[in-house]
Coordinates of C-alpha atoms in Angstrom, one line a residue:
M224 CA 0.2 0.3 0.2
N225 CA 1.0 3.3 -0.7
L226 CA 0.5 6.1 1.6
L227 CA 0.1 8.9 -1.4
N228 CA -2.0 6.7 -3.6
A229 CA -4.0 4.8 -1.3
P230 CA -7.6 5.6 -0.3
W231 CA -6.6 5.1 3.7
F232 CA -8.2 8.7 5.5
P233 CA -11.1 8.8 6.6
F234 CA -12.5 12.4 4.9
R235 CA -15.4 13.8 7.0
T236 CA -17.6 16.0 4.0
R237 CA -20.1 19.3 4.3
E238 CA -23.1 16.2 4.7
G239 CA -21.4 14.9 8.0
S240 CA -20.9 11.6 5.4
V241 CA -17.2 9.9 6.4
V242 CA -15.8 8.8 3.1
Y243 CA -11.8 6.7 2.4
R244 CA -9.7 9.0 -0.1
P245 CA -6.5 9.4 -0.5
P246 CA -4.1 12.1 0.6
T247 CA -5.5 14.5 -1.9
A248 CA -9.0 14.4 -0.8
M249 CA -7.3 17.0 1.3
A250 CA -8.6 20.0 -1.6
D251 CA -11.8 18.7 -2.0
P252 CA -13.2 22.1 -1.1
E253 CA -16.4 19.5 0.0
I254 CA -13.8 18.0 2.5
V255 CA -14.2 19.9 5.7
D256 CA -12.4 17.5 8.8
L257 CA -11.2 14.2 9.6
A258 CA -12.8 11.5 11.0
L259 CA -10.6 9.6 13.0
P260 CA -11.6 6.3 15.1
R261 CA -8.8 7.9 18.1
A262 CA -7.8 11.2 18.9
D263 CA -4.8 10.9 19.3
F264 CA -5.0 10.0 15.7
Q265 CA -6.7 12.3 14.4
G266 CA -4.1 14.9 15.9
A267 CA -1.2 12.3 14.1
A268 CA -3.4 12.3 10.7
Y269 CA -3.0 16.5 11.0
Q270 CA 0.1 16.4 11.6
F271 CA 1.3 13.4 8.9
L272 CA -1.4 16.0 6.3
I273 CA 0.2 18.7 7.4
G274 CA 4.0 17.8 6.8
L275 CA 3.5 16.6 3.0
L276 CA 2.1 19.7 2.5
Q277 CA 5.3 20.9 3.8
T278 CA 7.0 19.1 2.3
A279 CA 6.0 18.6 -0.9
L280 CA 4.3 22.3 -1.8
P281 CA 6.8 24.2 0.4
P282 CA 5.3 28.3 -0.6
Q283 CA 8.4 30.0 -1.5
G284 CA 7.2 33.1 0.5
H285 CA 4.3 34.2 2.1
G286 CA 2.6 36.0 -1.4
D287 CA 2.7 31.8 -2.3
W288 CA 1.0 30.6 0.9
L289 CA -1.0 33.6 0.8
D290 CA -2.0 33.1 -3.1
R291 CA -3.0 29.0 -2.4
F292 CA -5.0 29.7 0.4
I293 CA -7.5 31.9 -1.6
E294 CA -6.8 30.0 -4.5
P295 CA -6.2 25.9 -3.4
P296 CA -5.0 24.2 -5.8
S297 CA -6.7 20.9 -7.5
I298 CA -6.5 17.0 -6.7
E299 CA -4.4 16.6 -10.2
E300 CA -2.0 19.4 -9.1
L301 CA -1.6 17.5 -5.0
E302 CA -1.1 14.1 -7.0
A303 CA 1.9 16.2 -9.9
A304 CA 3.1 16.9 -6.1
F305 CA 3.4 14.0 -4.3
A306 CA 4.6 12.0 -7.0
P307 CA 8.5 12.7 -6.7
L308 CA 7.7 11.1 -2.7
A309 CA 5.8 7.9 -3.4
D310 CA 8.9 5.4 -3.0
A311 CA 9.4 6.9 0.6
F312 CA 5.3 6.1 1.7
E313 CA 5.7 2.3 0.8
L314 CA 3.9 0.7 3.7
D315 CA 5.1 -3.0 2.9
G316 CA 6.6 -4.8 0.0
D317 CA 10.8 -5.8 -0.9
G318 CA 11.9 -2.1 -0.6
P319 CA 12.2 0.8 2.2
R320 CA 9.0 0.8 3.9
F321 CA 7.8 3.5 5.5
M322 CA 9.0 4.6 8.6
Q323 CA 9.8 1.3 9.6
D324 CA 14.4 0.0 9.7
L325 CA 15.2 -1.1 6.6
D326 CA 16.3 -4.8 7.9
P327 CA 13.8 -7.2 8.4
L328 CA 14.7 -7.8 12.3
D329 CA 15.0 -11.1 11.8
D330 CA 16.6 -11.4 15.1
V331 CA 13.8 -10.3 17.3
K332 CA 10.8 -11.8 19.0
D333 CA 8.3 -10.7 17.6
G334 CA 5.1 -9.2 19.5
T335 CA 1.8 -8.5 19.4
V336 CA 0.6 -5.3 17.1
S337 CA -0.6 -3.2 20.0
G338 CA 2.3 -2.2 21.1
L339 CA 2.1 0.5 18.8
L340 CA 0.1 2.1 20.9
I341 CA 1.1 4.5 23.4
D342 CA -2.4 4.4 25.6
A343 CA -1.6 -0.5 25.7
P344 CA -0.6 -1.9 28.8
G345 CA 3.3 -2.4 28.7
A346 CA 5.7 -5.8 29.3
N347 CA 6.1 -4.6 33.1
G348 CA 2.0 -3.5 32.9
I349 CA 0.9 -6.8 32.2
K350 CA 3.4 -8.7 34.4
N351 CA 2.4 -7.3 37.6
N352 CA -1.5 -6.9 36.5
T353 CA -1.5 -3.2 36.3
D354 CA -4.0 -2.9 33.3
F355 CA -6.2 -1.3 35.6
F356 CA -7.8 1.0 33.0
V357 CA -5.7 0.3 30.0
K358 CA -6.9 -3.5 29.3
R359 CA -5.1 -5.8 27.7
G360 CA -5.4 -7.9 24.7
R361 CA -8.4 -5.4 22.8
V362 CA -6.9 -4.5 19.8
E363 CA -4.8 -8.2 18.4
A364 CA -5.3 -6.9 14.7
M365 CA -4.8 -3.9 12.7
C366 CA -5.8 -3.3 9.8
E367 CA -3.7 -1.7 6.5
D368 CA -4.8 1.8 7.1
C369 CA -4.7 1.3 11.0
A370 CA -1.2 0.3 11.4
A371 CA 0.1 2.4 9.4
L372 CA -1.2 5.6 11.5
A373 CA -0.6 3.7 14.8
L374 CA 3.1 3.4 13.6
F375 CA 3.5 7.2 12.3
T376 CA 1.9 8.6 15.6
M377 CA 4.4 6.3 18.2
Q378 CA 6.7 7.6 15.9
I379 CA 6.4 11.2 16.6
N380 CA 5.0 10.6 20.1
A381 CA 7.7 8.1 20.8
P382 CA 7.9 8.6 25.4
A383 CA 10.9 7.0 27.1
G384 CA 10.9 3.3 27.2
G385 CA 13.7 1.9 28.4
A386 CA 17.7 1.8 28.2
G387 CA 18.3 1.9 25.2
I388 CA 14.1 2.6 24.2
R389 CA 14.7 6.1 22.6
V390 CA 12.0 8.8 22.4
G391 CA 11.0 10.9 20.2
L392 CA 12.4 14.4 18.4
R393 CA 10.2 16.7 20.3
G394 CA 11.3 14.2 24.0
G395 CA 8.2 12.5 25.6
G396 CA 4.2 13.3 25.7
P397 CA 5.5 16.2 23.2
L398 CA 2.1 19.0 22.8
T399 CA 1.0 19.8 19.4
T400 CA -0.5 24.1 19.2
L401 CA -2.0 24.2 15.3
V402 CA -3.9 26.8 13.7
L403 CA -7.3 26.5 12.5
P404 CA -9.8 28.9 10.9
E405 CA -12.4 30.3 13.2
S406 CA -15.9 29.6 10.9
P407 CA -16.6 25.5 12.1
D408 CA -17.1 24.9 8.0
A409 CA -14.2 26.0 6.9
S410 CA -12.4 23.8 4.1
L411 CA -10.0 20.9 5.5
W412 CA -7.4 22.8 3.5
S413 CA -8.1 26.3 5.0
R414 CA -7.4 24.3 7.9
L415 CA -4.2 22.4 6.8
W416 CA -2.9 25.4 4.8
L417 CA -3.0 27.3 8.0
N418 CA -0.1 25.2 9.7
V419 CA 2.8 25.1 6.6
V420 CA 5.2 27.5 6.5
T421 CA 7.8 28.6 3.8
S422 CA 11.2 27.3 3.6
R423 CA 12.6 30.1 4.7
A424 CA 11.4 30.2 8.0
L425 CA 11.6 25.9 8.6
T426 CA 16.3 26.2 7.4
R427 CA 17.9 27.0 10.7
S428 CA 21.5 28.4 11.6
G429 CA 23.8 25.2 10.2
Q430 CA 21.5 23.7 7.2
A431 CA 21.2 23.5 3.9
W432 CA 17.6 23.6 2.3
Q433 CA 17.3 21.3 -0.2
A434 CA 14.6 20.1 -3.0
P435 CA 13.1 16.7 -0.8
R436 CA 14.3 13.6 -2.4
T437 CA 13.5 9.8 -1.4
D438 CA 16.9 9.1 -1.5
G439 CA 17.4 12.0 1.1
E440 CA 18.1 10.0 4.9
T441 CA 18.1 13.3 6.0
L442 CA 15.2 13.2 5.3
F443 CA 13.6 10.1 5.6
L444 CA 15.9 7.9 7.6
W445 CA 13.6 4.8 6.7
V446 CA 15.5 4.4 2.5
A447 CA 18.5 3.8 4.7
P448 CA 21.0 1.5 6.9
T449 CA 20.2 2.4 11.0
R450 CA 21.5 5.4 12.3
V451 CA 22.2 2.9 15.4
S452 CA 22.3 4.8 18.9
D453 CA 24.5 1.7 20.8
R454 CA 27.2 4.3 22.0
K455 CA 28.2 7.8 21.5
G456 CA 28.8 10.0 18.5
T457 CA 25.8 7.9 16.8
E458 CA 23.2 10.6 18.1
V459 CA 21.0 12.6 15.4
L460 CA 21.7 16.5 15.7
P461 CA 19.8 19.4 13.8
E462 CA 23.1 20.4 11.6
G463 CA 22.9 17.3 9.7
M464 CA 19.3 16.9 8.1
H465 CA 17.1 18.7 6.6
P466 CA 15.1 21.7 7.9
L467 CA 12.2 18.9 7.0
H468 CA 13.2 16.0 8.8
P469 CA 11.1 17.0 12.4
Y470 CA 7.6 16.8 10.8
W471 CA 9.5 12.6 9.5
S472 CA 11.8 11.9 12.7
M473 CA 11.8 8.4 13.2
P474 CA 13.5 7.0 16.7
R475 CA 12.2 3.5 16.8
R476 CA 13.0 0.7 14.7
F477 CA 10.0 -1.2 13.6
R478 CA 8.5 -4.1 11.1
L479 CA 4.7 -4.7 10.6
L480 CA 4.0 -8.2 9.7
F481 CA 1.2 -8.3 7.4
D482 CA -1.4 -11.7 7.1
D483 CA -2.9 -11.5 3.6
E484 CA -6.3 -13.1 6.2
P485 CA -9.5 -10.7 6.2
C486 CA -10.5 -9.5 9.4
R487 CA -12.4 -7.1 11.5
C488 CA -9.9 -4.0 12.9
D489 CA -9.8 -3.7 16.5
I490 CA -9.1 -0.1 16.0
C491 CA -12.1 1.5 12.9
G492 CA -14.8 -1.6 13.2
R493 CA -14.2 -2.1 10.0
E494 CA -13.4 -5.7 7.3
A495 CA -9.9 -5.8 5.3
S496 CA -8.5 -8.3 3.2
R497 CA -5.0 -7.6 5.2
V498 CA -3.9 -7.6 9.0
V499 CA -1.6 -7.3 10.8
R500 CA -0.9 -8.6 14.3
R501 CA 2.4 -8.6 14.9
I502 CA 5.7 -6.6 15.0
R503 CA 9.0 -6.8 16.0
A504 CA 10.9 -3.9 17.4
K505 CA 14.6 -3.2 18.2
K506 CA 16.0 -0.9 20.2
Q507 CA 18.9 1.4 20.4
G508 CA 16.9 3.3 16.9
A509 CA 18.2 7.1 16.1
N510 CA 19.2 8.8 18.8
Y511 CA 17.8 12.7 19.0
D512 CA 19.7 14.7 20.7
G513 CA 20.9 19.0 20.1
P514 CA 18.1 21.7 19.9
W515 CA 15.8 20.0 18.4
L516 CA 12.9 22.7 17.6
H517 CA 9.1 21.4 16.0
P518 CA 7.2 23.9 13.8
L519 CA 4.7 22.5 15.7
T520 CA 5.5 22.6 19.3
P521 CA 5.5 24.8 21.6
Y522 CA 8.8 25.2 23.9
R523 CA 10.9 26.7 26.7
R524 CA 13.9 27.8 26.7
D525 CA 15.3 28.9 30.8
P526 CA 16.4 32.7 29.8
K527 CA 19.4 32.0 32.5
K528 CA 21.9 29.3 30.5
P529 CA 21.0 30.0 27.4
N530 CA 22.9 28.0 25.6
E531 CA 21.5 25.2 26.7
P532 CA 18.4 23.3 23.8
P533 CA 15.0 24.4 24.9
L534 CA 12.4 21.6 25.7
S535 CA 9.3 20.9 24.3
T536 CA 6.2 22.2 26.6
K537 CA 4.7 18.5 27.6
G538 CA 1.3 17.9 28.7
Q539 CA 0.5 17.7 32.1
P540 CA -2.5 16.7 35.2
G541 CA -5.5 19.1 34.8
G542 CA -5.0 19.7 30.7
L543 CA -5.0 23.0 29.3
G544 CA -6.7 26.3 29.8
Y545 CA -6.8 30.0 29.5
Q546 CA -3.4 29.9 32.2
H547 CA -1.0 28.0 29.1
W548 CA -2.1 30.7 26.7
S549 CA 0.1 33.3 26.3
N550 CA 3.0 30.6 26.7
L551 CA 1.9 29.0 23.4
V552 CA 1.3 31.9 21.8
L553 CA 3.7 35.3 22.4
Q554 CA 6.9 35.2 22.8
D555 CA 8.8 35.4 25.5
A556 CA 12.2 34.7 25.7
D557 CA 13.9 36.5 27.4
T558 CA 11.3 36.6 30.6
S559 CA 9.2 33.4 30.7
G560 CA 11.4 32.2 28.4
A561 CA 8.4 30.8 26.4
L562 CA 8.7 29.8 22.6
P563 CA 5.0 29.3 21.0
A564 CA 5.3 26.7 17.8
L565 CA 6.8 28.6 14.6
V566 CA 3.3 27.7 12.9
V567 CA 2.2 30.2 15.9
Q568 CA 3.9 32.6 15.6
D569 CA 4.3 33.0 11.8
Y570 CA 0.6 33.4 11.0
V571 CA 0.5 36.2 14.4
S572 CA 3.5 38.1 12.8
E573 CA 3.5 37.2 9.1
K574 CA 0.5 35.6 7.4
V575 CA -1.6 38.5 9.2
R576 CA 0.5 40.9 8.1
A577 CA 0.5 39.4 4.6
V578 CA -3.0 39.7 4.1
D579 CA -3.3 43.7 5.7
E580 CA -0.7 44.4 3.2
E581 CA -3.1 42.8 0.4
R582 CA -6.4 44.8 1.7
R583 CA -4.4 48.4 1.7
F584 CA -3.7 47.4 -2.6
G585 CA -7.4 47.0 -3.0
E586 CA -7.6 42.8 -2.2
E587 CA -11.3 42.2 -1.1
I588 CA -9.9 39.3 1.3
A589 CA -12.4 37.7 3.9
A590 CA -10.9 33.9 3.6
L591 CA -7.5 35.5 6.6
L592 CA -9.6 37.1 9.8
K593 CA -7.6 38.0 12.5
H594 CA -10.0 35.8 14.9
A595 CA -8.5 32.0 14.8
R596 CA -8.9 29.3 17.3
L597 CA -5.4 27.6 18.2
W598 CA -5.8 23.6 18.9
A599 CA -3.0 22.7 21.6
F600 CA -3.2 18.5 22.2
G601 CA -1.3 15.7 23.4
Y602 CA 0.1 13.3 26.1
D603 CA -0.1 14.3 29.2
M604 CA 3.2 11.1 29.8
D605 CA 4.2 10.1 33.3
N606 CA 7.6 8.7 31.7
M607 CA 6.4 5.7 29.7
K608 CA 2.6 5.9 31.0
P609 CA 0.0 8.1 29.6
R610 CA -2.2 9.6 32.3
G611 CA -4.2 11.2 30.2
W612 CA -5.4 12.3 26.2
Y613 CA -6.0 17.0 25.9
S614 CA -7.2 18.9 23.5
A615 CA -8.7 22.4 23.7
E616 CA -9.4 24.9 21.7
M617 CA -8.7 28.2 21.8
P618 CA -9.7 31.6 20.2
L619 CA -6.2 33.2 19.0
V620 CA -5.8 36.8 17.7
A621 CA -3.1 38.5 16.0
V622 CA -1.6 42.0 16.7
P623 CA 0.8 44.0 15.2
P624 CA 4.6 42.9 16.2
A625 CA 4.8 46.3 17.7
K626 CA 2.5 45.8 20.2
Q627 CA 2.3 42.4 21.2
E628 CA 4.6 42.9 23.8
R629 CA 1.7 44.7 25.4
L630 CA -0.7 42.7 24.4
R631 CA 1.7 39.9 26.5
S632 CA 1.7 42.1 29.5
W633 CA -1.8 42.5 29.7
V634 CA -2.8 39.3 30.0
Q635 CA -0.3 38.2 31.9
Q636 CA -1.6 40.6 34.8
Y637 CA -4.7 39.4 34.1
I638 CA -3.7 35.1 33.8
E639 CA -1.4 36.3 36.8
L640 CA -4.4 38.1 39.5
A641 CA -7.1 34.8 38.7
R642 CA -3.8 32.2 39.8
Q643 CA -3.9 34.5 43.2
I644 CA -8.2 34.5 43.1
A645 CA -7.5 31.0 43.2
W646 CA -4.2 30.0 45.4
M647 CA -6.8 32.0 47.6
V648 CA -10.6 29.9 47.2
R649 CA -7.8 27.2 47.9
T650 CA -6.3 28.4 50.6
Q651 CA -9.6 29.2 52.3
V652 CA -12.4 26.0 51.6
K653 CA -9.1 23.7 53.5
N654 CA -9.7 25.8 55.7
A655 CA -13.5 26.0 56.3
W656 CA -12.9 22.1 55.8
F657 CA -9.8 21.4 57.6
A658 CA -9.6 22.9 61.7
R659 CA -5.9 22.1 61.1
P660 CA -5.5 22.7 57.3
S661 CA -1.6 22.2 57.1
D662 CA -1.9 18.9 58.0
A663 CA -4.6 18.4 55.9
K664 CA -3.2 16.0 53.0
G665 CA -4.5 15.4 48.9
D666 CA -4.6 16.8 45.7
M667 CA -7.3 19.8 45.3
S668 CA -6.1 21.4 42.3
H669 CA -9.0 20.5 41.0
I670 CA -10.7 23.3 42.5
D671 CA -7.9 25.9 40.4
L672 CA -9.4 24.0 37.5
A673 CA -13.0 24.9 38.9
F674 CA -11.9 28.4 39.1
Y675 CA -10.2 28.5 35.9
D676 CA -13.9 26.7 34.1
V677 CA -15.8 29.4 35.6
T678 CA -13.6 32.3 34.4
R679 CA -12.3 31.0 30.7
G680 CA -15.1 32.7 28.5
A681 CA -14.9 36.0 30.7
F682 CA -10.9 35.7 29.9
F683 CA -11.3 35.5 26.1
N684 CA -13.7 37.7 26.2
A685 CA -11.2 40.4 27.3
L686 CA -8.9 39.1 25.1
F687 CA -10.7 40.2 22.3
D688 CA -11.0 43.8 24.1
F689 CA -7.2 43.9 24.2
Q690 CA -7.1 43.3 20.3
K691 CA -9.4 46.0 20.1
T692 CA -7.8 48.4 21.8
L693 CA -4.3 47.5 19.9
M694 CA -6.1 47.8 16.7
E695 CA -7.7 50.8 16.7
A696 CA -5.5 53.5 19.3
D697 CA -2.3 54.6 18.6
G698 CA 0.4 55.8 21.1
T699 CA 1.1 54.6 24.6
Q700 CA -2.0 53.0 25.6
R701 CA -2.8 51.1 29.4
L702 CA -5.1 49.0 30.7
P703 CA -8.8 49.1 29.9
S704 CA -10.2 49.9 33.0
E705 CA -13.6 48.8 32.0
V706 CA -12.0 45.9 31.2
A707 CA -10.0 45.5 33.8
E708 CA -12.9 45.9 36.3
A709 CA -15.0 43.7 34.7
W710 CA -12.1 41.2 34.7
Y711 CA -11.9 41.6 38.6
R712 CA -15.5 41.3 39.2
T713 CA -16.3 39.1 37.3
L714 CA -13.3 37.1 39.6
K715 CA -14.0 38.4 42.4
R716 CA -18.1 36.8 41.9
E717 CA -16.8 33.4 40.6
A718 CA -14.6 33.1 43.7
L719 CA -17.1 33.1 46.3
A720 CA -19.5 31.1 44.1
L721 CA -17.0 28.3 43.6
F722 CA -16.0 28.7 48.3
E723 CA -19.5 28.9 48.4
E724 CA -19.9 25.6 46.5
R725 CA -17.2 23.9 47.7
A726 CA -16.8 24.7 50.6
L727 CA -20.3 24.0 52.2
S728 CA -20.7 20.9 50.6
G729 CA -21.0 17.2 51.7
A730 CA -22.7 16.9 54.9
L731 CA -25.0 19.2 56.5
E732 CA -23.6 17.6 59.8
A733 CA -20.4 17.8 59.1
V734 CA -20.1 21.3 57.8
D735 CA -18.6 23.4 60.7
L736 CA -20.5 26.9 60.0
Q737 CA -17.3 29.3 62.4
R738 CA -14.8 27.9 60.0
A739 CA -16.7 28.6 57.1
T740 CA -18.6 32.3 58.1
A741 CA -14.2 32.7 59.5
A742 CA -12.9 31.3 55.8
R743 CA -15.3 33.1 54.0
R744 CA -14.6 36.4 56.1
Q745 CA -10.7 36.2 54.6
L746 CA -11.8 35.7 51.3
Q747 CA -13.3 38.4 51.3
S748 CA -11.5 40.6 52.9
F749 CA -8.5 39.5 50.6
L750 CA -10.9 40.2 47.0
A751 CA -11.7 43.2 49.0
G752 CA -8.1 45.0 48.8
R753 CA -7.6 44.6 53.1
S754 CA -6.0 42.4 53.8
K755 CA -2.5 42.2 53.8
G756 CA -2.3 39.4 52.1
S757 CA -3.8 40.9 48.7
K758 CA -1.6 43.2 47.7
A759 CA -1.9 42.4 44.3
I760 CA -5.4 43.0 44.2
R761 CA -5.0 46.8 45.2
Q762 CA -1.9 46.5 41.8
F763 CA -3.8 45.0 39.3
A764 CA -6.5 47.7 40.2
E765 CA -4.1 50.7 40.6
T766 CA -2.6 49.2 36.8
G767 CA -6.3 49.5 36.1
G768 CA -7.3 52.4 36.8
F769 CA -10.5 51.3 39.0
A770 CA -11.5 51.6 42.0
L771 CA -12.6 48.6 44.5
V772 CA -15.5 49.2 46.2
A773 CA -15.8 48.0 49.9
E774 CA -18.0 46.0 50.9
P775 CA -20.4 45.4 53.6
A776 CA -19.7 43.8 56.7
T777 CA -20.6 40.2 56.7
T778 CA -23.0 38.2 59.2
E779 CA -22.8 34.6 60.3
E780 CA -26.1 34.9 58.4
G781 CA -24.6 36.0 55.5
V782 CA -23.2 32.4 54.4
S783 CA -25.7 29.4 53.4

């Protein structure tokens, strides 16, 4: 099966049906999305198609990019662009196999195909009978289509796996951030093309851009003998690889074993005439080292250690929320060390500007708006154990590059105020629950997450107000006072509501009203800026240019 020609991708049409077609169907205006059977497959499929476009059809400049955004290529044009790469995308056969070891690995014992799934229980989990939530034996057979995508998903997300089992180019459990159109009816082409950048943007110091070739092992490692990493000096470094290699990284050594027999795929549920039940895997694959930067992943560097390689942003317990927005969108290398994904930086700083310039020249371009969506997703890994999969969409606003620092400053002020208030709510809930709260054990971060969840809409409304302010006004702007006050009032209202919901939860006879009243009074004092610890409240009001209104004293009867 050739992955560029075979109808192996499930696409969703405007009518809501799912059709299996080759990757070139992404150019069909009636195709609006992908429809993979697993969330991690969905994210990986997007990355596969983006990488394919980036490799076969890289724009030479933002004008070239904009032309194809407005007028997508035909399916025939995509077929012609993909044709020179076809030899590198054969899934089976005697020659190079897509993302598989060139060696047939006859010297290793066969394993089950479930070993391609990041969330499948490992050998230790099965041996120790700890596969409580993700059970063994649930995936014993895959069709070719699902096996190909499982292989790709594992290679681009490969977590730590023990001695000699190599981690992915981005490190284990990397987040991926993509730019999506605001409109839910947008074509799949626009969803993908928004995340394609120019060749120049991809090329870093020490690298040289060359036209992609299927026999070029600096791009596709699987077309050449494995770079075995059994000793020092065998590390795969950025300067020795093609700028496009991050899209096609291959840290693990696998061979898929195909059987010609009818089966029902345990992943997608379809009947297939060819099946993968067993795989071969071997240690000491490509060992990625050095300052790799994947174009689809945000990173963070230590501003105090500028010579150390940046680290990819990982999924964390609690998921993704607006408290992460700034670091995923706005570059801040010198202070927080945040390095958003290249595709996000390119959209915010370059693509929007290119569209603005065309509009000033009289071009009627309505397809690319100031408002887009940021899609962030990835596994939350505990070393080699997946704790969960997170996927979140958030608004993505763009302002001129000269005003991005001001936007970042305002956003961070808002997030810091929310963080301080969330901490105080959690503290006072503990004070209401326990006679000795400092001795109380257990994770109470769910209170913070609940607070961020109920204030999410208000934050993004404020974000749009920031954008409007920065786009319409010239000169030095201060934090809009009416927007700042609205944010403070929202946080205050939701903090009190959340406290009363949590502090008085449970059986009535178990509630200590005296403790709860005292805790609520302390929370009110903090929120009003009257306590010694509420300096953050007073500073925010001063910066925002609004007055804190003192609240009337609260009696015990006021607690309900």
